[in-house]
Amino acid sequence: MSENVDSDLLYEDFQNEDQKEFNNESYGHVQEDDLYDDVLTSGSNNINSENNASSEHNAETETNGNYQGNMHNIAKRFQLYVGNLTWWTTDSDITDAVIATGVNDFQEVKFFENRANGQSKGFCVISLGSEASMRIVLENLPKKELNGQTPIVTLPTKQALNQFESQQKTRPTPPVPNPNQQKTSGIANSGPNNLMNPNMPLQMHPRMMNPPMRGNMQNPPMMNPNMQQRMPLSPQMNHAPQMNNMRFQNNWNNGPIRPPIHPNGMQNNNRPPPPMNMPPQGHPMPNNMMNRPMNMPPSGRPPFGPNPNRPMHPNFNQHNIMPPRGPPMPPMNNQGPPAPHVNPAFFNQGPVQNIVPPPGNHFNQAPRPMWGGNKMPNVFDQATGGPPTGVPNQQPISETEFEEIMSRNRTVSSSAIARAVSDAAAGEYSSAIETLATTISLIKQSKVANDERCKILINSLQDTLQGIEAKSFNRRDRSERSRSRERRRRRERSNSRSYRRSRSREHRDHRDRGRDDNSRSRPRKSAEPSGENSENFKRSYDDRNRDSDRYRDRETRNRH
Amino acid sequence: MSGAGWPKRSTSSSSDQSQAMTKTPISQSLTLNRTINLYPLTNYTFGTKEPLFEKDPSVPVRFQRMRDEFVKIGMRRSVEGCLLVHEHGLPHVLLLQLGTMFFKLPGGELNAGEDEVDGLKRLLTETLGQPSGSAGTSSCNWIIEECIGNWYRPNFEPPVYPYLVPHITKPKEHKRLFLVQLQEKALFAVPKNYKLVAAPLFELYDNSQGYGPIISSLPQALCRFNFIYM
């Protein structure tokens, strides 16, 4: 019996450890997450530690320098980080390369990996036997090429670690979007990428008819090296803050898939820049911007960090970056796709307000109802005819400038739509309509107003306007609002898909507002609880539809 | 003779196959429509026997032994068996529960050079078979039906993945999961330090927090089978 007692005690211990290990094997590595943090701070990394046993075993010891202590093997004091590797660069590749530099005391290599899926993060730590070897490697290894990339060799400092970690995240960020044009190419490029992320393709392909993947086009070479990380799609997270960010981002990735479809949504690519700079600046250095945003607004932009984990869809990442986490943006969840992307940046900084008011004045004069149907043709004419107020449109515009203006317009437009949507949700239709009207005129006044892309932008704004108009005419209950939101969402979506089709629908909308509500909501798969959707999305596509079905039924019931 | 590519004698046989025994010489449906018979949990009796302790008393020791053996023998090969029963029309997986929170499938490590199927049978008998010397024969007739998973451990660390991560040339452990077809009735002897539980598939599904990635993905690994609830 005492034997049993002893063994039971032993087993308790074992069990506990196994629990931890067990937990570690599952998704919720609690200890690992803490460690992950520590990885960044203390430079000791459980992930890296040979002695994972100790790291799992004791949360405390994990935080301590696992590197130096607890190593069963030879003293690993002569270590170097080797980064800028592809995720398929193997340990034998590294071993061969290091030995080829001439050192003879190479001990081992250990890769940093994504705990969730085992993928290499593209950097590793090598252990050597002497300082001389370290120097040799430091100098000679970067001269070699591994799988098409030049390794970066550094001393094992926390800084370097952070650098490598962050590099992982930044690379996938694509440059400026011209989402409308890049749609198909985006899909093509992201195809192979999508494979890496099983959930993504499901969500992306059906949804992202127009993925703002211009970045993909331009960065296919970049993509590969960047795809070193994959965000765990189902971060059942107890992960460290970093990972938490990813989770949020993931949720966003999954949730507001719709947003990207909408041209305004595409503007999200510009989002990162805007928050950092005033919107007018728009886009030019999306990549750089991505870097900065990641570090800068730590709380507001954690999603940027994890972005790199989604190399497949850099643009998508950007989009998702846009919708900052739930907490900072509660309204976003409730609103349509454009909202998440726009709100945070703009509302936080309130830059839009600077832009919108001035032009708005003259629109105020237009009686609201006019915006409904009649105005539209006018607006359209204006759009096609060129900017009403003598903004010279005849001069050839350089590509960069065009991009800049385009992105600015997009930014403004997204924010306006978001603002309008939130206003409408709050019942303030007039201000929403005003915002939209102002924005439309603003954009039309821009140099690029004649361009197709700009017209699409204007069109979507007008759709939104229509929706809000309709809502304001049918002041009913919340379901009405949501219906309109759905309508708008759908319209925005179809907008991106087909410019013309949506326009005709607009006309129809206005006339058959009442009748349309039901039929309108039907095609709209997404439902009001987009927040809920985003959380559940990772679980199953079907769940989402189920939610929306339920919601639709409710709506129907409300009507009758 | 059996092989998915072989043309069958007649196409109608494939529809018959769905009702037929699994091990038919007519190949094509062998993989297309794999039938497994499940018996009710009540068909089985569970006795107890002396405790069966793990080889390693703690996790660090476990990985240290893994390292040592890796140098000597090479990659560790493990096998685990998925024993299925049914209740209320839903397959249940028999799991060994250690303590209150830790679950594992019966199985273990193969000896150097040991065949997988033989090794698994040996391990199942060690774990759940009658104590040596007794007459329990039925439980010793394990039928190892199918391989339902290959999991790889890239480092001497807990994480395992159902694929070999590309940057690791030599996995440290390779774990194979097998589906074990139970006899209609059997008597199992469960070591005293374990509890044998029958977990319904929905309990495991999407529950890697509770059961780890391997066990929680069993419903997906098993969903391709055509279960007959006897």
PDB file of N, CA, C and O in Angstrom, chain A residues 469-492:
ATOM      1  N   GLU A 469     -30.414  56.679 -46.685  1.00  0.00           N
ATOM      2  CA  GLU A 469     -31.627  57.385 -47.054  1.00  0.00           C
ATOM      3  C   GLU A 469     -32.839  56.509 -46.806  1.00  0.00           C
ATOM      4  O   GLU A 469     -33.822  56.909 -46.194  1.00  0.00           O
ATOM      5  N   ALA A 470     -32.703  55.333 -47.323  1.00  0.00           N
ATOM      6  CA  ALA A 470     -33.819  54.395 -47.182  1.00  0.00           C
ATOM      7  C   ALA A 470     -34.144  54.198 -45.727  1.00  0.00           C
ATOM      8  O   ALA A 470     -35.299  54.199 -45.321  1.00  0.00           O
ATOM      9  N   LYS A 471     -33.118  54.070 -44.981  1.00  0.00           N
ATOM     10  CA  LYS A 471     -33.350  53.851 -43.557  1.00  0.00           C
ATOM     11  C   LYS A 471     -34.069  55.025 -42.954  1.00  0.00           C
ATOM     12  O   LYS A 471     -34.978  54.875 -42.148  1.00  0.00           O
ATOM     13  N   SER A 472     -33.615  56.165 -43.324  1.00  0.00           N
ATOM     14  CA  SER A 472     -34.217  57.317 -42.671  1.00  0.00           C
ATOM     15  C   SER A 472     -35.658  57.460 -43.081  1.00  0.00           C
ATOM     16  O   SER A 472     -36.480  57.975 -42.329  1.00  0.00           O
ATOM     17  N   PHE A 473     -35.989  56.941 -44.236  1.00  0.00           N
ATOM     18  CA  PHE A 473     -37.375  56.998 -44.640  1.00  0.00           C
ATOM     19  C   PHE A 473     -38.205  55.993 -43.903  1.00  0.00           C
ATOM     20  O   PHE A 473     -39.350  56.221 -43.583  1.00  0.00           O
ATOM     21  N   ASN A 474     -37.608  54.897 -43.697  1.00  0.00           N
ATOM     22  CA  ASN A 474     -38.342  53.869 -42.981  1.00  0.00           C
ATOM     23  C   ASN A 474     -37.834  53.783 -41.579  1.00  0.00           C
ATOM     24  O   ASN A 474     -37.181  52.838 -41.211  1.00  0.00           O
ATOM     25  N   ARG A 475     -38.120  54.736 -40.839  1.00  0.00           N
ATOM     26  CA  ARG A 475     -37.665  54.645 -39.460  1.00  0.00           C
ATOM     27  C   ARG A 475     -38.454  53.591 -38.755  1.00  0.00           C
ATOM     28  O   ARG A 475     -39.605  53.775 -38.441  1.00  0.00           O
ATOM     29  N   ARG A 476     -37.758  52.478 -38.530  1.00  0.00           N
ATOM     30  CA  ARG A 476     -38.474  51.462 -37.782  1.00  0.00           C
ATOM     31  C   ARG A 476     -37.626  51.041 -36.607  1.00  0.00           C
ATOM     32  O   ARG A 476     -37.053  51.833 -35.953  1.00  0.00           O
ATOM     33  N   ASP A 477     -37.565  49.744 -36.447  1.00  0.00           N
ATOM     34  CA  ASP A 477     -36.769  49.287 -35.322  1.00  0.00           C
ATOM     35  C   ASP A 477     -35.379  48.892 -35.773  1.00  0.00           C
ATOM     36  O   ASP A 477     -35.002  49.098 -36.898  1.00  0.00           O
ATOM     37  N   ARG A 478     -34.702  48.307 -34.892  1.00  0.00           N
ATOM     38  CA  ARG A 478     -33.317  47.943 -35.137  1.00  0.00           C
ATOM     39  C   ARG A 478     -33.189  46.994 -36.300  1.00  0.00           C
ATOM     40  O   ARG A 478     -32.250  47.033 -37.053  1.00  0.00           O
ATOM     41  N   SER A 479     -34.152  46.158 -36.436  1.00  0.00           N
ATOM     42  CA  SER A 479     -34.023  45.175 -37.496  1.00  0.00           C
ATOM     43  C   SER A 479     -33.963  45.885 -38.832  1.00  0.00           C
ATOM     44  O   SER A 479     -33.266  45.481 -39.733  1.00  0.00           O
ATOM     45  N   GLU A 480     -34.683  46.970 -38.896  1.00  0.00           N
ATOM     46  CA  GLU A 480     -34.667  47.733 -40.131  1.00  0.00           C
ATOM     47  C   GLU A 480     -33.261  48.212 -40.406  1.00  0.00           C
ATOM     48  O   GLU A 480     -32.738  48.111 -41.487  1.00  0.00           O
ATOM     49  N   ARG A 481     -32.675  48.687 -39.378  1.00  0.00           N
ATOM     50  CA  ARG A 481     -31.341  49.238 -39.549  1.00  0.00           C
ATOM     51  C   ARG A 481     -30.400  48.153 -40.019  1.00  0.00           C
ATOM     52  O   ARG A 481     -29.600  48.341 -40.909  1.00  0.00           O
ATOM     53  N   SER A 482     -30.590  47.037 -39.379  1.00  0.00           N
ATOM     54  CA  SER A 482     -29.674  45.977 -39.753  1.00  0.00           C
ATOM     55  C   SER A 482     -29.930  45.536 -41.163  1.00  0.00           C
ATOM     56  O   SER A 482     -29.030  45.211 -41.902  1.00  0.00           O
ATOM     57  N   ARG A 483     -31.194  45.546 -41.493  1.00  0.00           N
ATOM     58  CA  ARG A 483     -31.505  45.149 -42.852  1.00  0.00           C
ATOM     59  C   ARG A 483     -30.824  46.080 -43.830  1.00  0.00           C
ATOM     60  O   ARG A 483     -30.239  45.667 -44.798  1.00  0.00           O
ATOM     61  N   SER A 484     -30.928  47.336 -43.473  1.00  0.00           N
ATOM     62  CA  SER A 484     -30.303  48.276 -44.394  1.00  0.00           C
ATOM     63  C   SER A 484     -28.806  48.068 -44.418  1.00  0.00           C
ATOM     64  O   SER A 484     -28.175  48.160 -45.436  1.00  0.00           O
ATOM     65  N   ARG A 485     -28.346  47.772 -43.246  1.00  0.00           N
ATOM     66  CA  ARG A 485     -26.924  47.548 -43.195  1.00  0.00           C
ATOM     67  C   ARG A 485     -26.564  46.371 -44.056  1.00  0.00           C
ATOM     68  O   ARG A 485     -25.608  46.390 -44.799  1.00  0.00           O
ATOM     69  N   GLU A 486     -27.402  45.400 -43.944  1.00  0.00           N
ATOM     70  CA  GLU A 486     -27.132  44.225 -44.754  1.00  0.00           C
ATOM     71  C   GLU A 486     -27.226  44.594 -46.216  1.00  0.00           C
ATOM     72  O   GLU A 486     -26.429  44.189 -47.031  1.00  0.00           O
ATOM     73  N   ARG A 487     -28.253  45.351 -46.468  1.00  0.00           N
ATOM     74  CA  ARG A 487     -28.446  45.762 -47.835  1.00  0.00           C
ATOM     75  C   ARG A 487     -27.226  46.516 -48.319  1.00  0.00           C
ATOM     76  O   ARG A 487     -26.701  46.299 -49.377  1.00  0.00           O
ATOM     77  N   ARG A 488     -26.825  47.402 -47.483  1.00  0.00           N
ATOM     78  CA  ARG A 488     -25.684  48.197 -47.880  1.00  0.00           C
ATOM     79  C   ARG A 488     -24.472  47.329 -48.052  1.00  0.00           C
ATOM     80  O   ARG A 488     -23.720  47.454 -48.991  1.00  0.00           O
ATOM     81  N   ARG A 489     -24.352  46.439 -47.097  1.00  0.00           N
ATOM     82  CA  ARG A 489     -23.194  45.565 -47.160  1.00  0.00           C
ATOM     83  C   ARG A 489     -23.219  44.784 -48.440  1.00  0.00           C
ATOM     84  O   ARG A 489     -22.218  44.619 -49.107  1.00  0.00           O
ATOM     85  N   ARG A 490     -24.363  44.279 -48.695  1.00  0.00           N
ATOM     86  CA  ARG A 490     -24.444  43.464 -49.896  1.00  0.00           C
ATOM     87  C   ARG A 490     -24.184  44.334 -51.091  1.00  0.00           C
ATOM     88  O   ARG A 490     -23.528  43.957 -52.029  1.00  0.00           O
ATOM     89  N   ARG A 491     -24.731  45.513 -51.029  1.00  0.00           N
ATOM     90  CA  ARG A 491     -24.543  46.385 -52.162  1.00  0.00           C
ATOM     91  C   ARG A 491     -23.080  46.706 -52.334  1.00  0.00           C
ATOM     92  O   ARG A 491     -22.569  46.741 -53.420  1.00  0.00           O
ATOM     93  N   GLU A 492     -22.468  46.941 -51.217  1.00  0.00           N
ATOM     94  CA  GLU A 492     -21.049  47.256 -51.320  1.00  0.00           C
ATOM     95  C   GLU A 492     -20.313  46.090 -51.903  1.00  0.00           C
ATOM     96  O   GLU A 492     -19.406  46.222 -52.677  1.00  0.00           O
TER      97      GLU A 492
END
